[in-house]
Coordinates of N, CA and C in Angstrom, one line a residue:
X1 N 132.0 77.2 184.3 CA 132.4 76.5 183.1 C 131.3 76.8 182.0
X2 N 132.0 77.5 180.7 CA 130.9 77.5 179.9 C 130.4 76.0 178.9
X3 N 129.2 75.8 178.6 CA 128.9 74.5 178.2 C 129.1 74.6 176.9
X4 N 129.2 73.6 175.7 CA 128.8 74.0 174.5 C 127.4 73.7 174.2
X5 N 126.9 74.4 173.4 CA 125.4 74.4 172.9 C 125.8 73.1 172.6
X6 N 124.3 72.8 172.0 CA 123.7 71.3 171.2 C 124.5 71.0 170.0
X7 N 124.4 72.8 169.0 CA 124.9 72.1 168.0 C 126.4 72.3 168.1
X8 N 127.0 72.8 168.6 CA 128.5 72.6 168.9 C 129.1 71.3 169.6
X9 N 128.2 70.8 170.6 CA 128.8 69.5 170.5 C 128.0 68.6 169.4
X10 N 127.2 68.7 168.9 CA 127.1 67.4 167.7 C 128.4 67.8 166.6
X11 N 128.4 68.7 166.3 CA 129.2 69.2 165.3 C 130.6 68.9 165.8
X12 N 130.9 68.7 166.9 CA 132.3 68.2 167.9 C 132.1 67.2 167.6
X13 N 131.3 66.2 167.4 CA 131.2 64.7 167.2 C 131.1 64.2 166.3
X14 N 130.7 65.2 165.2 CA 131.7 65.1 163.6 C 132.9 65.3 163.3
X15 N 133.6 65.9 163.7 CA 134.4 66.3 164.0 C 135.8 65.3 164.0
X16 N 135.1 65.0 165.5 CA 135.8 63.6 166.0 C 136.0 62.8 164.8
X17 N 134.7 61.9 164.7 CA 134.1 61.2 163.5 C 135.0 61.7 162.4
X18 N 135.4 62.4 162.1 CA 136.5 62.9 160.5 C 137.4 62.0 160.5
X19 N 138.2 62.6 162.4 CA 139.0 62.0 162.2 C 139.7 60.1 162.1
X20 N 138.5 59.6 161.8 CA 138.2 58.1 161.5 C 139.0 57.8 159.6
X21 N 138.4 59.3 159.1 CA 138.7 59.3 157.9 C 139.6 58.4 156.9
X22 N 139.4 57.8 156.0 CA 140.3 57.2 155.6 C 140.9 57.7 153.8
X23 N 140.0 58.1 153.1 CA 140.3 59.3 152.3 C 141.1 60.1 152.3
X24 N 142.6 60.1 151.8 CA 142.9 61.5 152.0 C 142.5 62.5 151.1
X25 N 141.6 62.9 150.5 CA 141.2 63.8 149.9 C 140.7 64.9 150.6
X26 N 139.9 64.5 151.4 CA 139.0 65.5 152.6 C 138.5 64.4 153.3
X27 N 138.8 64.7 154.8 CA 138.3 64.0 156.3 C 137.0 65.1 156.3
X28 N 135.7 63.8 156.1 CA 134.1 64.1 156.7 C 133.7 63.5 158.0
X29 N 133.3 64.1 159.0 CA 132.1 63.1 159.4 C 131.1 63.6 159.7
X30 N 130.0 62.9 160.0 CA 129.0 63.3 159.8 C 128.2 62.6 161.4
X31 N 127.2 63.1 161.6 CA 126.5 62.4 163.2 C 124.7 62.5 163.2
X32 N 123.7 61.5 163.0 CA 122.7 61.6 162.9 C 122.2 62.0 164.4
X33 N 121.4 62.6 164.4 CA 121.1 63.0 165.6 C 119.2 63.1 166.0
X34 N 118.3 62.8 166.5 CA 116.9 62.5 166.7 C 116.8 63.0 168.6
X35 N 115.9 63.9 168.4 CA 115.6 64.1 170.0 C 116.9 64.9 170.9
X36 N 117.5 65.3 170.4 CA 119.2 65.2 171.1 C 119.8 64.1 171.6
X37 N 119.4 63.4 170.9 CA 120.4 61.8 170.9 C 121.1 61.5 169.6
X38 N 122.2 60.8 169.9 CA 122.9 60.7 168.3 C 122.8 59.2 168.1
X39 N 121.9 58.9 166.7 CA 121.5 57.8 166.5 C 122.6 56.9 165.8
X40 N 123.2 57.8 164.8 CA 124.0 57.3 164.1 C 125.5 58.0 163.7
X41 N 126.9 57.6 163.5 CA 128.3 58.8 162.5 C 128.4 57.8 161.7
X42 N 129.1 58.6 161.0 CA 130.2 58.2 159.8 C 130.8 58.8 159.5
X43 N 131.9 58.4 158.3 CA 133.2 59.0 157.9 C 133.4 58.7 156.8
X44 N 134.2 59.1 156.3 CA 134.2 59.5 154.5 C 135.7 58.2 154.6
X45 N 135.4 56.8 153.8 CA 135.9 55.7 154.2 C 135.5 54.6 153.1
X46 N 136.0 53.2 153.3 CA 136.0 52.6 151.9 C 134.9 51.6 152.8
X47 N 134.4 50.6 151.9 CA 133.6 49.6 152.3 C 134.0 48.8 153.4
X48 N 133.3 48.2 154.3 CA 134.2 47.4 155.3 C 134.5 45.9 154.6
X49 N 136.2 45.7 155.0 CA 136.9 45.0 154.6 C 137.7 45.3 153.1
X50 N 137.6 46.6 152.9 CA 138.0 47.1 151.4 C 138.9 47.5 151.8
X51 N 140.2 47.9 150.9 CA 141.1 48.7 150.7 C 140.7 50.0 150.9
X52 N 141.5 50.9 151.6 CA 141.4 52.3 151.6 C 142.4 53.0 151.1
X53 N 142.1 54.5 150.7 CA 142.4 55.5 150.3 C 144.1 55.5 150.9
X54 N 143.9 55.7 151.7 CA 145.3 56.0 153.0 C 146.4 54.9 153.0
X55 N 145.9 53.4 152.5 CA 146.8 52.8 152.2 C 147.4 52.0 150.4
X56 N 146.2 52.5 149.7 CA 146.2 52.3 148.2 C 145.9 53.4 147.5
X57 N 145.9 54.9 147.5 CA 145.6 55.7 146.7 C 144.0 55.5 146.5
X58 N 143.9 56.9 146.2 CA 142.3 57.1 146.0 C 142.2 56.0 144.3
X59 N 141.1 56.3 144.2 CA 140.8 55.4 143.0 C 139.5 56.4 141.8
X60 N 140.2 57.0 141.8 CA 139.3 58.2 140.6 C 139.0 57.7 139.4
X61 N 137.7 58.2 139.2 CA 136.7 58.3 138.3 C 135.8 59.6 138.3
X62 N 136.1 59.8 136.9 CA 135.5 61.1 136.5 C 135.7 62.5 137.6
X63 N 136.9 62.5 137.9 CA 137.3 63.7 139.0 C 136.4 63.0 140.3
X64 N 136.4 62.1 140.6 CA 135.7 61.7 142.5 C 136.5 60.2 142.5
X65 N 136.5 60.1 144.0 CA 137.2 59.1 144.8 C 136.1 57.8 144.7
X66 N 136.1 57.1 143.8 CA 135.0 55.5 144.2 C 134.8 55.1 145.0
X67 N 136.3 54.7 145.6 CA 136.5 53.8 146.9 C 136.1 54.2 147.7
X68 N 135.2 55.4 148.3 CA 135.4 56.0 149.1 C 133.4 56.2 149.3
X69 N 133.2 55.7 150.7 CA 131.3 56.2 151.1 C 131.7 57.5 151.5
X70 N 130.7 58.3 151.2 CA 130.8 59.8 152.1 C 130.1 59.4 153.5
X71 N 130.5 60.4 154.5 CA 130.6 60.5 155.6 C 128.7 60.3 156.0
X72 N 128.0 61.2 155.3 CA 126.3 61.4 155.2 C 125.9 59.9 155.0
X73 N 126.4 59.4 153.5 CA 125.7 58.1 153.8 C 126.2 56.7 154.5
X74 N 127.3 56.9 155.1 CA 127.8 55.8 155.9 C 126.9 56.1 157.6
X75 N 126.7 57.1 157.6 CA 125.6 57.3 158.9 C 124.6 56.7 158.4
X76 N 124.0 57.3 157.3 CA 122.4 56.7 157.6 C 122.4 55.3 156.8
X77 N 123.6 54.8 156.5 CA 123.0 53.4 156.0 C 123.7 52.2 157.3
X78 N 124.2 53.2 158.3 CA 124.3 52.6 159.9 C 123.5 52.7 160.4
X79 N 122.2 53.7 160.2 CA 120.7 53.5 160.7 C 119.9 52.5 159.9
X80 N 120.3 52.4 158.6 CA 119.3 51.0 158.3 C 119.8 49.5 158.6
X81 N 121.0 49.6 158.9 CA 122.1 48.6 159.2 C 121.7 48.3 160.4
X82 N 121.1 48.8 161.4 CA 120.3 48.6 162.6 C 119.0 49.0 162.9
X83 N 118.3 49.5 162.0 CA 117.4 49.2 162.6 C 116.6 50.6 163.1
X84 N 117.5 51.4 162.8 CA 117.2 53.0 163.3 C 116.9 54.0 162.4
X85 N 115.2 54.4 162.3 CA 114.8 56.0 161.7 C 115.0 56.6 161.6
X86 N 115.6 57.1 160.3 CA 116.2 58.7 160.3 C 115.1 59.8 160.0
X87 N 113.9 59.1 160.2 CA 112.5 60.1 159.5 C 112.9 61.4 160.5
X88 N 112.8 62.6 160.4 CA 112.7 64.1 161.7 C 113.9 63.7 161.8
X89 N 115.1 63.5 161.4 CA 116.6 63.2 162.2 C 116.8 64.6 162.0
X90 N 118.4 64.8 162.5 CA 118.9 65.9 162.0 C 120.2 65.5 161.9
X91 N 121.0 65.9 161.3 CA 122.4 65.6 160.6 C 122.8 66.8 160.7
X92 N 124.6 66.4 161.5 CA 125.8 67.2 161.8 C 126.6 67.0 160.7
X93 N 127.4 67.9 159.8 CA 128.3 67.4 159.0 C 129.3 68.4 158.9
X94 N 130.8 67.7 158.6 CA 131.6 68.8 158.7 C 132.0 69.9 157.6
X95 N 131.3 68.9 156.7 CA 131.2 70.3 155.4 C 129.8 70.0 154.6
X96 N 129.5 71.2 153.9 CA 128.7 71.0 152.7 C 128.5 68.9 152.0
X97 N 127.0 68.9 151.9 CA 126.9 67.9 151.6 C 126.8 67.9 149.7
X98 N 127.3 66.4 149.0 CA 127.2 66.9 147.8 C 125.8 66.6 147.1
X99 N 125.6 66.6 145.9 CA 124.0 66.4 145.6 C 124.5 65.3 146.1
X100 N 124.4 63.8 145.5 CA 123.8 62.6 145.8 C 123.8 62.5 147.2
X101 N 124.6 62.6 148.3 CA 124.2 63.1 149.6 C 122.9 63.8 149.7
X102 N 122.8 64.6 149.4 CA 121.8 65.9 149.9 C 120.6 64.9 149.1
X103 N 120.4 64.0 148.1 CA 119.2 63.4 147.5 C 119.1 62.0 148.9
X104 N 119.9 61.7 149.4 CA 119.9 60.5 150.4 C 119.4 61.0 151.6
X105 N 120.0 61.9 152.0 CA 119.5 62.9 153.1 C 117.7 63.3 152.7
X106 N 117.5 63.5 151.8 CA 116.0 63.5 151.4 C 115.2 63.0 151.6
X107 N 115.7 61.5 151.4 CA 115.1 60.3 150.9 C 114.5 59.5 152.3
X108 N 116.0 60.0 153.1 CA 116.0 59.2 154.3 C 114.8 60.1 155.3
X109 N 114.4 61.0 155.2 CA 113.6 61.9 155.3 C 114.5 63.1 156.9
X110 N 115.6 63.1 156.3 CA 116.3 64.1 157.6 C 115.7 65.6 157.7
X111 N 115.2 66.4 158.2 CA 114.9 67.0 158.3 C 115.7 68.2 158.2
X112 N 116.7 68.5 159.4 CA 117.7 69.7 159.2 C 119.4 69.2 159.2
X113 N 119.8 69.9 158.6 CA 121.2 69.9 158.3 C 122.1 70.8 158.7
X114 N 123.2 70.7 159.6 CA 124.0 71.3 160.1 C 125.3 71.1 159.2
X115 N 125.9 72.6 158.8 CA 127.4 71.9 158.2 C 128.4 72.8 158.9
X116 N 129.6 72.4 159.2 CA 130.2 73.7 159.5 C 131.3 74.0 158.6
X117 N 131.6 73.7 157.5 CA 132.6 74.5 156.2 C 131.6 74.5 155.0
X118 N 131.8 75.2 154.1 CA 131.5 75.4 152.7 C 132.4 74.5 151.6
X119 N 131.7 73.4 151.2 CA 132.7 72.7 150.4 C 131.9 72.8 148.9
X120 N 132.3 73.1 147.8 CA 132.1 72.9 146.9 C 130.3 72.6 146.9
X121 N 129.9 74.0 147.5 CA 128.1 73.7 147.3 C 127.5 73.9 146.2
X122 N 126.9 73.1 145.6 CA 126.3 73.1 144.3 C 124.9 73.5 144.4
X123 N 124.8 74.5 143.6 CA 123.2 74.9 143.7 C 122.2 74.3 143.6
X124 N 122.5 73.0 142.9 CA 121.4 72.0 142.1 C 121.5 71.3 144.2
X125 N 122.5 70.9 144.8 CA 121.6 70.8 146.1 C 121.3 71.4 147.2
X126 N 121.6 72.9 146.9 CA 120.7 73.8 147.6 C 119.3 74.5 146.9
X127 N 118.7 74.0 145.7 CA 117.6 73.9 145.1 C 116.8 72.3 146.0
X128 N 117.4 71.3 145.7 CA 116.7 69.9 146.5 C 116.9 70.3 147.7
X129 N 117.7 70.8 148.6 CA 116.6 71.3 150.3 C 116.0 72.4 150.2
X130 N 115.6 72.8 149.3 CA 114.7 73.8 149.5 C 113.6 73.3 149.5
X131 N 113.5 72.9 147.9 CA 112.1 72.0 147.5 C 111.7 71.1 148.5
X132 N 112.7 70.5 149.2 CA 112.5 69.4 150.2 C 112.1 70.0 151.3
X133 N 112.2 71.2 151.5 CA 111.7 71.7 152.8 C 112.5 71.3 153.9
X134 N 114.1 70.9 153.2 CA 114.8 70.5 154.8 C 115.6 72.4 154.9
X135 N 115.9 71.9 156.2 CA 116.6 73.3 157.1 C 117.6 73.3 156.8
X136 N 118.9 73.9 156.5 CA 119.7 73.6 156.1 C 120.3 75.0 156.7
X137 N 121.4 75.3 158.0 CA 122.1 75.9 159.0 C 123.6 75.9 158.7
X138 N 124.5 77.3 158.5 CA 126.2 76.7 158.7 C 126.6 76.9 160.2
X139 N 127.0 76.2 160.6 CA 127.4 75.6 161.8 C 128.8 76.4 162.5
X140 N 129.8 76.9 162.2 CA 131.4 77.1 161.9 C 131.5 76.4 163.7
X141 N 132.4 75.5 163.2 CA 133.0 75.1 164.3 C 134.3 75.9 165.1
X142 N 134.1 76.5 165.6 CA 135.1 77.5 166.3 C 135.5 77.2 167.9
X143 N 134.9 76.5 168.1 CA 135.0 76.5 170.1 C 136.3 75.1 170.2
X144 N 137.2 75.8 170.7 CA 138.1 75.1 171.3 C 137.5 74.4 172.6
X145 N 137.6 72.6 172.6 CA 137.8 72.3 173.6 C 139.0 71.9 174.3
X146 N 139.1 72.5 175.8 CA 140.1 72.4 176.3 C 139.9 71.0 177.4
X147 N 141.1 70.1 177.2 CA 140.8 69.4 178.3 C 141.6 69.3 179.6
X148 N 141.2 69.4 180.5 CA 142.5 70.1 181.6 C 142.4 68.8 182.7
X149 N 143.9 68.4 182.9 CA 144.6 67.3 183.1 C 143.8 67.9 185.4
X150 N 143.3 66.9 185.4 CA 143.3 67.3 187.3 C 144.4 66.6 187.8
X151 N 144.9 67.7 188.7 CA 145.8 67.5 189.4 C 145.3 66.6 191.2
X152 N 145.3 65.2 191.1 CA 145.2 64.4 192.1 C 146.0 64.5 193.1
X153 N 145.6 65.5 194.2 CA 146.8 65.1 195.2 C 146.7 64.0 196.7
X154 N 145.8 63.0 196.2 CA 145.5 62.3 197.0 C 145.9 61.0 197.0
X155 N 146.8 61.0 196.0 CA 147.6 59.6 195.5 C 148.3 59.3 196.6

């Protein structure tokens, strides 16, 4: 059986995490990860107890969705929501993060960044990881997992 690497299953566990999404604009998620342990996900989603996207239309301002946390900072503000350092983390995400992401991801002090699509990357935050000195990796999610049903014959 071949295994998936590290970052193909964290990146699987964004993945997943998307599919939580409640935006229909683009399904994110995103998965903090420390030590190869995953600290913290999130998903591109409205406030808890808010109206979402999927059942009241997005809510635009200035070409972007309000109602809507990105997937990056609903992870790490579930690490401060408990209690958990993102200082040396590293973050799985399923696309390009945008600046104000990529300045939170800074802040929070993440260290490297995995994405696996190209979404609308802006130079202005691939100038802040540089300066930041975070890692910043594309990921492409390609590996089919298969899950294969075992056949019990001892029923």
């Amino acid at each position: 059986m071949e295994r998936l690497s590290w970052d193909q299953y964290f990146m699987a566990q964004s993945h997943l995490l998307a599919s939580r999404s409640t935006c229909t604009r683009l399904f994110v998620g995103a998965t903090i990860v420390r030590d190869k342990r995953i600290i913290a996900g999130g998903y591109n989603g409205s406030i808890a107890g808010g109206p979402h996207c999927s059942d009241e239309g997005c809510y635009m301002i200035d070409g972007h969705c309000a109602r809507t946390i990105h997937a990056e900072m609903n992870a790490i503000l579930q690490c401060a929501k408990f209690g958990e350092s993102t200082d040396g983390a590293e973050l799985y995400v399923t696309h390009y993060p945008c600046v104000q992401c990529c300045k939170s991801i800074i802040q929070a002090g993440i260290k490297s960044v995995y994405y696996a699509k190209d979404y609308k990357n802006h130079p202005y935050a691939e100038e802040l990881f540089r300066t930041a000195h975070v890692y910043v990796k594309k990921v492409p999610f390609d590996k089919v997992i298969e899950l294969k049903q075992v056949n019990n014959t001892a029923q």
